[in-house]
XYZ file of C-alpha atoms in Angstrom:
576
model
C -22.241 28.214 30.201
C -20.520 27.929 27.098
C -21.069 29.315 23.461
C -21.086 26.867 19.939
C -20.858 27.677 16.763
C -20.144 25.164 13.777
C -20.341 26.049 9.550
C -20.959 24.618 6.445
C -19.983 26.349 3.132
C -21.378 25.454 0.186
C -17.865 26.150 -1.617
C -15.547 23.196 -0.786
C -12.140 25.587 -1.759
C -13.327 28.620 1.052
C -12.902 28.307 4.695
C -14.588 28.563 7.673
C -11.537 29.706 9.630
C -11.854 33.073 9.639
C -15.620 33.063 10.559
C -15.466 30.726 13.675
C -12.954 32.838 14.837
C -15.406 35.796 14.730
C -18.268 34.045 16.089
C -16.537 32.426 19.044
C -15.549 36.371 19.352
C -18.922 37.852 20.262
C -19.802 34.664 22.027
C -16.435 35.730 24.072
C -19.522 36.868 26.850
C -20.554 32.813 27.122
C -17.348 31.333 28.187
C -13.582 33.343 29.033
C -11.831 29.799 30.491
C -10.657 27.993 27.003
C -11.191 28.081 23.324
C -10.915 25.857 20.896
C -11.985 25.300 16.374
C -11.935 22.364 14.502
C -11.806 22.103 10.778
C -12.626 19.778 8.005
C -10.796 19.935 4.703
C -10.877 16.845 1.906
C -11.336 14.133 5.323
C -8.553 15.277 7.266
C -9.236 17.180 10.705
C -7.794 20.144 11.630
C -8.111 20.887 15.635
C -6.359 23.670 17.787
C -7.929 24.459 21.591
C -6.170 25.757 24.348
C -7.046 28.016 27.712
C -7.490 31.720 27.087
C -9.464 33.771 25.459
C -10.653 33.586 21.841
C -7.984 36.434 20.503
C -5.188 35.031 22.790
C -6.172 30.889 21.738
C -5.826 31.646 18.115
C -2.261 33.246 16.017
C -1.582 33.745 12.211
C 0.001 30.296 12.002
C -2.753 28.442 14.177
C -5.353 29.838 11.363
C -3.514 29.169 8.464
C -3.307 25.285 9.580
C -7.624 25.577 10.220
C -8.112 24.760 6.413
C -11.775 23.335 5.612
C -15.002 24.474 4.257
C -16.401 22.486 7.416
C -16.018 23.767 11.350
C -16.930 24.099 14.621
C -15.944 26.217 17.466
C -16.053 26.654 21.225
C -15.653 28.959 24.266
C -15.632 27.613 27.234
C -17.155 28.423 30.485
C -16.456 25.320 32.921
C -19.276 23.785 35.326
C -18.373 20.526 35.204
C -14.971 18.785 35.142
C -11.904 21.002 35.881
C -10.287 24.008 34.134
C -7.602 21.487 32.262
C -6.828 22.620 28.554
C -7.621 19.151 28.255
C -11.449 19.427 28.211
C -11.317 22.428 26.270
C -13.521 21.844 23.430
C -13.959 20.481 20.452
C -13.495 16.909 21.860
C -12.557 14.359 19.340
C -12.703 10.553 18.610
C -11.731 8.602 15.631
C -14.221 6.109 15.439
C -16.795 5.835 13.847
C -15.825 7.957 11.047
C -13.473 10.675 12.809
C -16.658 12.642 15.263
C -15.999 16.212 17.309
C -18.562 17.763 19.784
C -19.226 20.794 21.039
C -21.732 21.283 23.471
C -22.948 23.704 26.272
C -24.825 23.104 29.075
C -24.862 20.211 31.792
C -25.797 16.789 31.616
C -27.033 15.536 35.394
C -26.540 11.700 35.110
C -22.937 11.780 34.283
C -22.541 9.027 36.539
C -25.161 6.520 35.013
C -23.707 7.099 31.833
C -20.119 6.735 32.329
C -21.014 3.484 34.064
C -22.735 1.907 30.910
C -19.962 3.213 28.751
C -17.489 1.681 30.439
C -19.298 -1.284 30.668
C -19.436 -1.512 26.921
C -15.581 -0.590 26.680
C -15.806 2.823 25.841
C -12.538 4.679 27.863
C -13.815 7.942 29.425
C -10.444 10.244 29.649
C -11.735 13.122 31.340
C -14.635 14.340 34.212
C -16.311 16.331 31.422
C -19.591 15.564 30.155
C -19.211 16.945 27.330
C -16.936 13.814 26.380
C -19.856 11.473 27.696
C -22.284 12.724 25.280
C -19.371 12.109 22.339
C -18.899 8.985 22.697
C -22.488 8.267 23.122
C -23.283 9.585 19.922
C -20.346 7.721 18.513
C -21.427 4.258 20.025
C -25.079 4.796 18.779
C -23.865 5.820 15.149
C -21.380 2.659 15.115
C -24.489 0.347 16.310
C -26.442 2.134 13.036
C -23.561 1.538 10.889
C -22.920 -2.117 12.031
C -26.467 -2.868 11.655
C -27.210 -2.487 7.748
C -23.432 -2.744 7.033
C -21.532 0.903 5.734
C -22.047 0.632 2.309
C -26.138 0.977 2.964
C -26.002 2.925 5.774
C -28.570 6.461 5.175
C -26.534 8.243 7.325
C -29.376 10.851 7.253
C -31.549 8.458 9.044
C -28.764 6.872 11.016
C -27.835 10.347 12.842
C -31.332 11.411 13.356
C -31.824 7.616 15.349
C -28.579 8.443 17.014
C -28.913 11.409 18.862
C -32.193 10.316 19.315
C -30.968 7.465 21.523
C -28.427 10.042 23.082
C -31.146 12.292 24.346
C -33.528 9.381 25.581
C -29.963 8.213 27.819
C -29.148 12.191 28.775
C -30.643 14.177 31.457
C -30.080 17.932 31.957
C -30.116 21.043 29.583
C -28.028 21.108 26.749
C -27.531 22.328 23.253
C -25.082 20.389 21.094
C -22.795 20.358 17.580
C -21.136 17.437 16.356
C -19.253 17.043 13.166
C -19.396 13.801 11.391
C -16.065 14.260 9.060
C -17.167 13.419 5.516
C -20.866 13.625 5.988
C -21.884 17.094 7.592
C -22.700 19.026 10.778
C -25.678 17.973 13.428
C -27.287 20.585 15.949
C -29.663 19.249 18.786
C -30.695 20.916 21.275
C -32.536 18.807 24.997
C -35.853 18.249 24.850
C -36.768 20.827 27.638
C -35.061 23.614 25.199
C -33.290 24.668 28.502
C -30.152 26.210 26.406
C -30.332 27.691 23.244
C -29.622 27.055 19.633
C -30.225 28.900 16.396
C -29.441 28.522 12.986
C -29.253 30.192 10.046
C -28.262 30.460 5.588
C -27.158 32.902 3.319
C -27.040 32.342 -0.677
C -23.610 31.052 -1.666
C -21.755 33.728 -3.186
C -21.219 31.477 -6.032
C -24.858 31.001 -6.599
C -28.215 32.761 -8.351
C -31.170 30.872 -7.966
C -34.499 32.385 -7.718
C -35.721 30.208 -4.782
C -34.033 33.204 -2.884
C -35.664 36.151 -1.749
C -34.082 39.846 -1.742
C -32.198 38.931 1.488
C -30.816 35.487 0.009
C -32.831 33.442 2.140
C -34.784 30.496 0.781
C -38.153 31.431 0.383
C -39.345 28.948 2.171
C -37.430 26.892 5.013
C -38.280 23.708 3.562
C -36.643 24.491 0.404
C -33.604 24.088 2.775
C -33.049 20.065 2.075
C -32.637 20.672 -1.591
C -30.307 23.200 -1.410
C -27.979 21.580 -3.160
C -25.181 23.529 -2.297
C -26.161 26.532 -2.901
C -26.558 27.668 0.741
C -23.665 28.344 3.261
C -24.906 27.001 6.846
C -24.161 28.249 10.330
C -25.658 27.185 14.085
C -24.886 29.292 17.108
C -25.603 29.521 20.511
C -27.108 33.047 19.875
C -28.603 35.004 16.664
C -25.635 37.810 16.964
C -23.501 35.220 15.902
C -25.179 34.595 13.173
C -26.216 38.387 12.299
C -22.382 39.447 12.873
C -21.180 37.005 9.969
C -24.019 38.268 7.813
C -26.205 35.685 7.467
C -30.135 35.222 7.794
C -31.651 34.259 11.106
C -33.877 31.079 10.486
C -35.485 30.095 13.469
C -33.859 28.268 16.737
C -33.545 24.901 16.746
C -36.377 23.592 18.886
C -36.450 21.219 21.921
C -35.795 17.496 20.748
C -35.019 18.679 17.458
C -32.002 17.663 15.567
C -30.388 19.677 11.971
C -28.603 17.646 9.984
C -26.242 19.447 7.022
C -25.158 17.247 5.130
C -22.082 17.446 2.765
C -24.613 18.186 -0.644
C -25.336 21.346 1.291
C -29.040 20.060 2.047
C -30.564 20.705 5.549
C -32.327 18.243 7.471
C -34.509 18.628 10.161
C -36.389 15.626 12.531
C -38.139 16.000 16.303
C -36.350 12.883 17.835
C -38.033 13.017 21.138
C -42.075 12.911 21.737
C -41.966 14.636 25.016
C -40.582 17.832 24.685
C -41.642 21.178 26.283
C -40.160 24.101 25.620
C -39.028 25.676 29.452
C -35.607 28.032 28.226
C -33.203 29.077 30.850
C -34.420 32.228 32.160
C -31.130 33.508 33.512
C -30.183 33.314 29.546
C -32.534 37.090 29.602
C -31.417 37.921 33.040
C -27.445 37.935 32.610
C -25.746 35.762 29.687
C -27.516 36.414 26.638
C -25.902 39.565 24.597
C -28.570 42.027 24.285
C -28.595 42.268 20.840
C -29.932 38.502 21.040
C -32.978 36.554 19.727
C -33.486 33.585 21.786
C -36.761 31.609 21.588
C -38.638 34.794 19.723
C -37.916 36.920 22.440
C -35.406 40.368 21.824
C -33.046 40.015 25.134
C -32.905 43.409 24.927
C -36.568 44.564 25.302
C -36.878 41.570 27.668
C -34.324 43.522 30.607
C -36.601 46.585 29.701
C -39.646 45.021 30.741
C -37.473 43.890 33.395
C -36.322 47.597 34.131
C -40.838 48.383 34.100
C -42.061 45.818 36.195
C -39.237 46.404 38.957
C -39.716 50.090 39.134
C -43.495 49.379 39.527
C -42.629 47.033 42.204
C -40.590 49.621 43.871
C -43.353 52.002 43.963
C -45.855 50.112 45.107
C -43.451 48.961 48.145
C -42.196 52.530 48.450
C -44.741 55.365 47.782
C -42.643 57.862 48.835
C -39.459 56.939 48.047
C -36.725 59.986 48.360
C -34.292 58.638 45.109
C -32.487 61.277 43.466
C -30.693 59.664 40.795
C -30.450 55.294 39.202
C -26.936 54.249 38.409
C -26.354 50.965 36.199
C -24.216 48.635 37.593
C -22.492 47.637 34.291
C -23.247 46.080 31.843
C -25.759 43.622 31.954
C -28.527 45.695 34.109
C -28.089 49.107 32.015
C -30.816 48.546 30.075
C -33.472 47.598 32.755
C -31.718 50.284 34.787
C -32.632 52.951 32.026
C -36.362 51.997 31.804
C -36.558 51.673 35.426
C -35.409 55.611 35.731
C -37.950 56.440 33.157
C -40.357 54.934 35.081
C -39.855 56.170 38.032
C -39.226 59.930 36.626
C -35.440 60.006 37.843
C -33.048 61.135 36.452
C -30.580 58.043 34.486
C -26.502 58.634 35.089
C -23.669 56.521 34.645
C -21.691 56.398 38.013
C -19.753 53.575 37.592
C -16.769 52.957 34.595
C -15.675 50.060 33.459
C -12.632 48.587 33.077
C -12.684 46.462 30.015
C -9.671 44.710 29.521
C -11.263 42.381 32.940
C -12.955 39.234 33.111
C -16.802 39.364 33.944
C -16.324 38.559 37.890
C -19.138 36.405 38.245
C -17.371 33.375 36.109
C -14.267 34.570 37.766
C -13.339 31.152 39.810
C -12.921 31.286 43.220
C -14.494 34.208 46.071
C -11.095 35.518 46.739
C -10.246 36.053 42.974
C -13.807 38.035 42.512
C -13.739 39.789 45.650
C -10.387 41.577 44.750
C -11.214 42.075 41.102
C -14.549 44.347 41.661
C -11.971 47.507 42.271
C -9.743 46.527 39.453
C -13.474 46.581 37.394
C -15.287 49.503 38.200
C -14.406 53.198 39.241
C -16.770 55.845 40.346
C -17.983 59.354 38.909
C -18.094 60.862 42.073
C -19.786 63.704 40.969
C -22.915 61.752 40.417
C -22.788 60.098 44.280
C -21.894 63.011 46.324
C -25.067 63.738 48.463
C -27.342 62.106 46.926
C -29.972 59.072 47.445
C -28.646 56.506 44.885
C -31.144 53.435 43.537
C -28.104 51.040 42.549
C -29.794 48.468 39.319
C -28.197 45.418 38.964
C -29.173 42.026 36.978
C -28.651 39.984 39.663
C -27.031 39.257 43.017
C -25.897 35.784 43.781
C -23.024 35.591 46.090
C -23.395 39.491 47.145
C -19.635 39.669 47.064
C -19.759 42.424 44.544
C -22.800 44.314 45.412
C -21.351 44.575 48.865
C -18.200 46.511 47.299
C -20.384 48.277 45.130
C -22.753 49.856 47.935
C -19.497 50.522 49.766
C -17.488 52.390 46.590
C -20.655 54.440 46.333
C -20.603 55.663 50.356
C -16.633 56.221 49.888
C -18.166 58.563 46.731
C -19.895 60.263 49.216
C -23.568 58.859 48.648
C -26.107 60.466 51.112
C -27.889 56.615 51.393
C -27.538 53.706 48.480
C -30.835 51.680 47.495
C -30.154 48.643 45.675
C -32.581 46.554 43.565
C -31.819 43.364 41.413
C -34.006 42.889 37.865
C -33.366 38.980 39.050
C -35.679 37.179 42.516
C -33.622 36.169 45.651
C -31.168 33.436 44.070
C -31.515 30.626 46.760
C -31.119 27.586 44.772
C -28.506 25.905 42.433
C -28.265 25.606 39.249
C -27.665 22.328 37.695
C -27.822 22.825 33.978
C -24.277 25.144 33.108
C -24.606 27.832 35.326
C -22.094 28.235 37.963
C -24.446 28.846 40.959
C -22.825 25.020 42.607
C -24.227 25.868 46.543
C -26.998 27.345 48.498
C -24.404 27.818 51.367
C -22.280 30.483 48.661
C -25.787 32.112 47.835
C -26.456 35.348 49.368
C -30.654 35.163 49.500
C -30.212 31.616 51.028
C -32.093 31.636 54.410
C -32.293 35.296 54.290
C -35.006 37.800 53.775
C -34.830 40.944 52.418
C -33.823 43.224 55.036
C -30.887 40.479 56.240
C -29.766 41.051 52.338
C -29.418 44.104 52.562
C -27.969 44.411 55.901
C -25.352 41.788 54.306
C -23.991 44.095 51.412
C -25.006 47.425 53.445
C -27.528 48.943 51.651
C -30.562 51.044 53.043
C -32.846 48.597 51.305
C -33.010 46.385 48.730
C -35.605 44.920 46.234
C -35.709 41.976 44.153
C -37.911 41.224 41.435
C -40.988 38.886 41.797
C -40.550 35.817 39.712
C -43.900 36.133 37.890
C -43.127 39.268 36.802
C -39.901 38.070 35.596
C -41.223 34.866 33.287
C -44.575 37.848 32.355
C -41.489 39.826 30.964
C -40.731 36.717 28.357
C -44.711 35.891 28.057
C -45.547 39.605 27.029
C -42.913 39.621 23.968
C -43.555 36.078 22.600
C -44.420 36.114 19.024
C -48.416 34.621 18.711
C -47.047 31.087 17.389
C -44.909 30.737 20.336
C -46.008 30.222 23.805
C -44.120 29.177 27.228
C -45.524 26.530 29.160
C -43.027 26.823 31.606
C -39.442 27.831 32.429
C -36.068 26.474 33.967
C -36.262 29.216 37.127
C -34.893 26.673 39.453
C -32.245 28.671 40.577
C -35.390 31.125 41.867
C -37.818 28.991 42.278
C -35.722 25.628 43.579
C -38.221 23.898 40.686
C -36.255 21.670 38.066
C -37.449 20.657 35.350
C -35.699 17.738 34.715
C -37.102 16.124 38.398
C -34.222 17.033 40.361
C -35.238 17.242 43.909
C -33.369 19.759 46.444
C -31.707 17.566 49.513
C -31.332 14.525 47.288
C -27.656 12.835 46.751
C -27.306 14.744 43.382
C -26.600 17.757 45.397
C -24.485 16.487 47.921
C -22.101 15.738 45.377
C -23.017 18.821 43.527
C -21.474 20.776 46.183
C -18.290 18.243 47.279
C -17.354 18.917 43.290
C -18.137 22.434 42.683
C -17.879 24.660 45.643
C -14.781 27.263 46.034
C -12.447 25.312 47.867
C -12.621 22.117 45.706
C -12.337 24.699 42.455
C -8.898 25.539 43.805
C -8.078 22.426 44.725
C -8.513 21.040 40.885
C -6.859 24.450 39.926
C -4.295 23.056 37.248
C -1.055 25.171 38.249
C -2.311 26.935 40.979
C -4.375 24.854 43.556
C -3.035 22.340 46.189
C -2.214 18.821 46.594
C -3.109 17.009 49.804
C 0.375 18.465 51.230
C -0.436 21.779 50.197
C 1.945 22.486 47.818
C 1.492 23.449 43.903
C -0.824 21.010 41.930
C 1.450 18.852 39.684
C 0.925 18.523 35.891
C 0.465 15.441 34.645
C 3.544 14.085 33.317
C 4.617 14.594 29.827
C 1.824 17.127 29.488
C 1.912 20.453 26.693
C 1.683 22.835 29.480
C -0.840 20.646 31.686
C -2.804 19.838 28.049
C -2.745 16.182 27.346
C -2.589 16.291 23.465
C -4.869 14.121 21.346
C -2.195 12.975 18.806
C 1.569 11.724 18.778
C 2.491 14.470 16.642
C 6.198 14.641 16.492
C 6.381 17.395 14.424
C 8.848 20.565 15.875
C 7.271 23.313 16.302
C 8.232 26.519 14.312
C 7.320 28.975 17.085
C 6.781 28.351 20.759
C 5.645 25.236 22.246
C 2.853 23.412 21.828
C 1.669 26.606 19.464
C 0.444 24.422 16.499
C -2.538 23.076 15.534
C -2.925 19.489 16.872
C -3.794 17.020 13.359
C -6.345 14.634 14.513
C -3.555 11.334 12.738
C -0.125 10.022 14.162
C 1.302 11.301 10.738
C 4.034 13.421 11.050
C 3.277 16.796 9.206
C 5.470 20.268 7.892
C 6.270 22.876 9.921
C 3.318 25.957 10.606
C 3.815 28.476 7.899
């Protein structure tokens, strides 16, 4: 899971700089491996990416290089490939036209596709798919530009047949920027709508036109592709994004759709592919969306209280008499369903558990060993709020049960009288294929176990999951009239996918050889093993195991490989 966000200003001399870096900041919750901006300013490309975090990726002098009125951003959160700076995103290639990507999500016939690229001469550098769906973009806009020769070339038309051809050759759920330098910035999003993509305007500052409404929206969207720059653009994984930087929610992008913003500040927008269904990523309510989200029409927020209802109902019809004293949260996801599961229930609502901030969220945290021993570093107890009392723990989820099992057991040490556990989220049992990390039935908790084995497991008195119908009702109830779900990606519940996947085939046989724990740490740049068993080399001449994209010879006024990276073999000044 990653999180995207790419702008267009409608004033050539501002920059978007400053408001990628804020995005990519409260999409911080989508992706904690690497992050990474490029820019656009007069044709020249501007791109600086690197492991970390968001605040720790980006310095003074890396933003005062980001220059353009034209960007897009990245967080990364890796599923496929390996944890190499390298594949940190934006991913870049020169021709045609100088084309970056950023993408979320997982493509699942990598293989087929690096096959016929390679067959057609395209190098593929890296094991990420996100490069794969570059540089089939890139081949598809060259074939439109060779065809009817550059100088006639509607690149309008040529962009929306391009990604068309990209999504008829992809499988898999994915959402999608690339930036076409000179031309503009393209959002698409898989014709399943599997992971999300909104966009949204705001009246250029520099602009009064009474098209616009109080808010400075267009007062209709259609006035969008004559805007004629007098509208400021942005696309996001998620509407906070795009409510944080103060612009106007549009609408999301919607499955085999492609947005086009072109360099005139006009906004184009074309269904590329006849078959699509909308079935979103229900996990997206579950655990990764922010709360304050709008994905699809649906508030996140009163989604996990629905969630919080229907699992409280659940619990009383499966225990009548039920002796809980007191619902803690298990934070932060499941506080919200856990406060409208108290209220139904009549119980009182506490906070029992703190939270330690300044920690990665351990279910992204690579590797069991590295999760296991963070849980403690995580979360204290109020043991005031444990000591002789029945607990119901409330959690979003439980997939490998390596932290609820510390969590029922920090509660007993509290001095809990017994500890109930419940999950707004059904028995995880099945992979996921499409950019959540969930890479093996065999790491999965609920796989070939029932209820009472589950809890046994993590040492609870019982435990209760939520049905999945009741789950997908929560997303049915709050649709908007217009809007209606056919179906869902639940495969990781339901071992369903929508894409045709079936379980037991050779897709996941490799699945797991690639993703499980042990080969993580293996491909651990730094920190995993060779076949001797000593410390994983770098690859030679590398920035700190990063494989630059240019042969920038420049010196470096601060540490290191600290600069931005310019997409030319031009040498260039020192960062200011």
């Amino acid at each position: 899971m990653c999180g995207i966000i790419g702008l267009l200003l409608a004033n050539e001399k501002e920059h978007v700089n400053q408001m990628i870096f804020d995005g990519l900041t409260v999409l911080q919750h989508r992706g904690q491996d690497a992050a990474g901006m490029v820019t656009s300013e007069g044709g020249r490309l501007h791109l600086r990416k690197d492991n970390g975090l968001v605040k720790d990726v980006f310095h003074q002098h890396h933003m005062v290089e980001l220059r353009g009125h034209l960007g897009v951003g990245h967080c990364r959160y890796p599923t496929a490939g390996t944890s190499s700076c390298a594949e940190a995103q934006p991913l870049y290639t020169n021709y045609p036209y100088g084309i970056c990507v950023a993408h979320n999500g997982n493509l699942t016939n990598t293989e087929q596709i690096a096959k016929q690229l390679t067959e057609i001469g395209r190098h593929v550098n890296t094991d990420s798919d996100s490069e794969l769906l570059l540089n089939l973009f890139s081949e598809e806009l060259t074939r439109e530009t060779l065809a009817v020769g550059k100088d006639q070339l509607n690149m309008k038309e040529a962009i929306f047949s391009a990604v068309g051809s990209v999504m008829h050759k992809t499988e898999g759920g994915y959402a999608g920027l690339y930036l076409v330098n000179g031309f503009g910035l393209v959002g698409f999003r898989d014709p399943n709508g599997i992971r999300p993509l909104v966009f949204g305007c705001r009246r250029s500052p520099t602009v009064t036109d009474e098209t616009f409404d109080d808010e400075g929206i267009p007062r209709t969207p259609s006035h969008m592709d004559t805007a004629k720059r007098s509208l400021d653009y942005v696309i996001s994984s998620e509407s906070v994004a795009i409510d944080t930087l103060g612009f106007q929610l549009i609408r999301d992008v919607r499955p085999g759709e492609v947005i086009f913003m072109d360099m005139e500040g006009n906004c184009h927008s074309r269904m590329v592919h006849s078959k699509s269904v909308l079935s979103p990523c229900i996990f997206e309510y579950v655990y990764f969306a922010r709360p304050d989200s709008i994905m699809d029409g649906v508030s996140v927020y009163e989604s996990r209280l629905k969630m919080g209802e229907k699992l409280a109902k659940k619990i009383l019809r499966q225990y009548p008499d039920h002796d809980i004293d007191v619902v803690i949260p298990i934070p932060d996801t499941s506080r919200t369903s856990a406060l409208q599961a108290a209220y139904v229930l009549n119980r009182p609502f506490r906070e029992g558990f703190i939270k330690n901030r300044y920690i990665a969220r351990t279910f992204i945290m690579p590797g069991q060993a590295t999760r296991r021993k963070s849980v403690r570093l995580k979360l204290n107890t109020i043991k005031r709020e444990f000591l002789g009392k029945n607990v119901l723990l409330v959690d979003d989820s439980i997939v490998r049960g390596t932290t609820s099992n510390e969590i029922v057991q920090m509660a007993r040490d509290a001095g809990a009288n017994k500890v109930y556990f419940c999950s707004a989220a059904p028995p995880i049992r099945y992979p996921n294929i499409y950019g959540i990390d969930i890479p093996t039935r065999n790491e999965l908790i609920a796989y070939n176990r029932n209820e009472e084995e589950i809890a046994a497991k993590i040492g609870c008195d019982w435990v209760v999951y939520q049905d999945l119908n009741d789950l997908e009702n929560c997303l049915r109830e709050l649709a908007p009239k217009e809007r209606s779900f056919d179906r869902f990606d639940s495969s990781c519940f339901s071992g369903d996918y929508v894409t045709g996947q079936v379980i037991g085939d050779s897709y996941f046989e490799k699945l797991h050889d690639l993703r499980n724990d042990k080969a993580k740490e293996k491909r651990k740049i730094g920190s995993g093993s060779n076949e001797e068993g000593g410390p994983a080399k770098r690859p030679a001449q590398s920035n700190d195991g990063c494989e630059p994209v240019a042969n920038d010879k420049r010196v470096s006024s601060t540490i290191d490989g600290a600069a931005c990276e310019p997409l030319t073999n031009k040498p260039v000044g020192l960062a200011r």
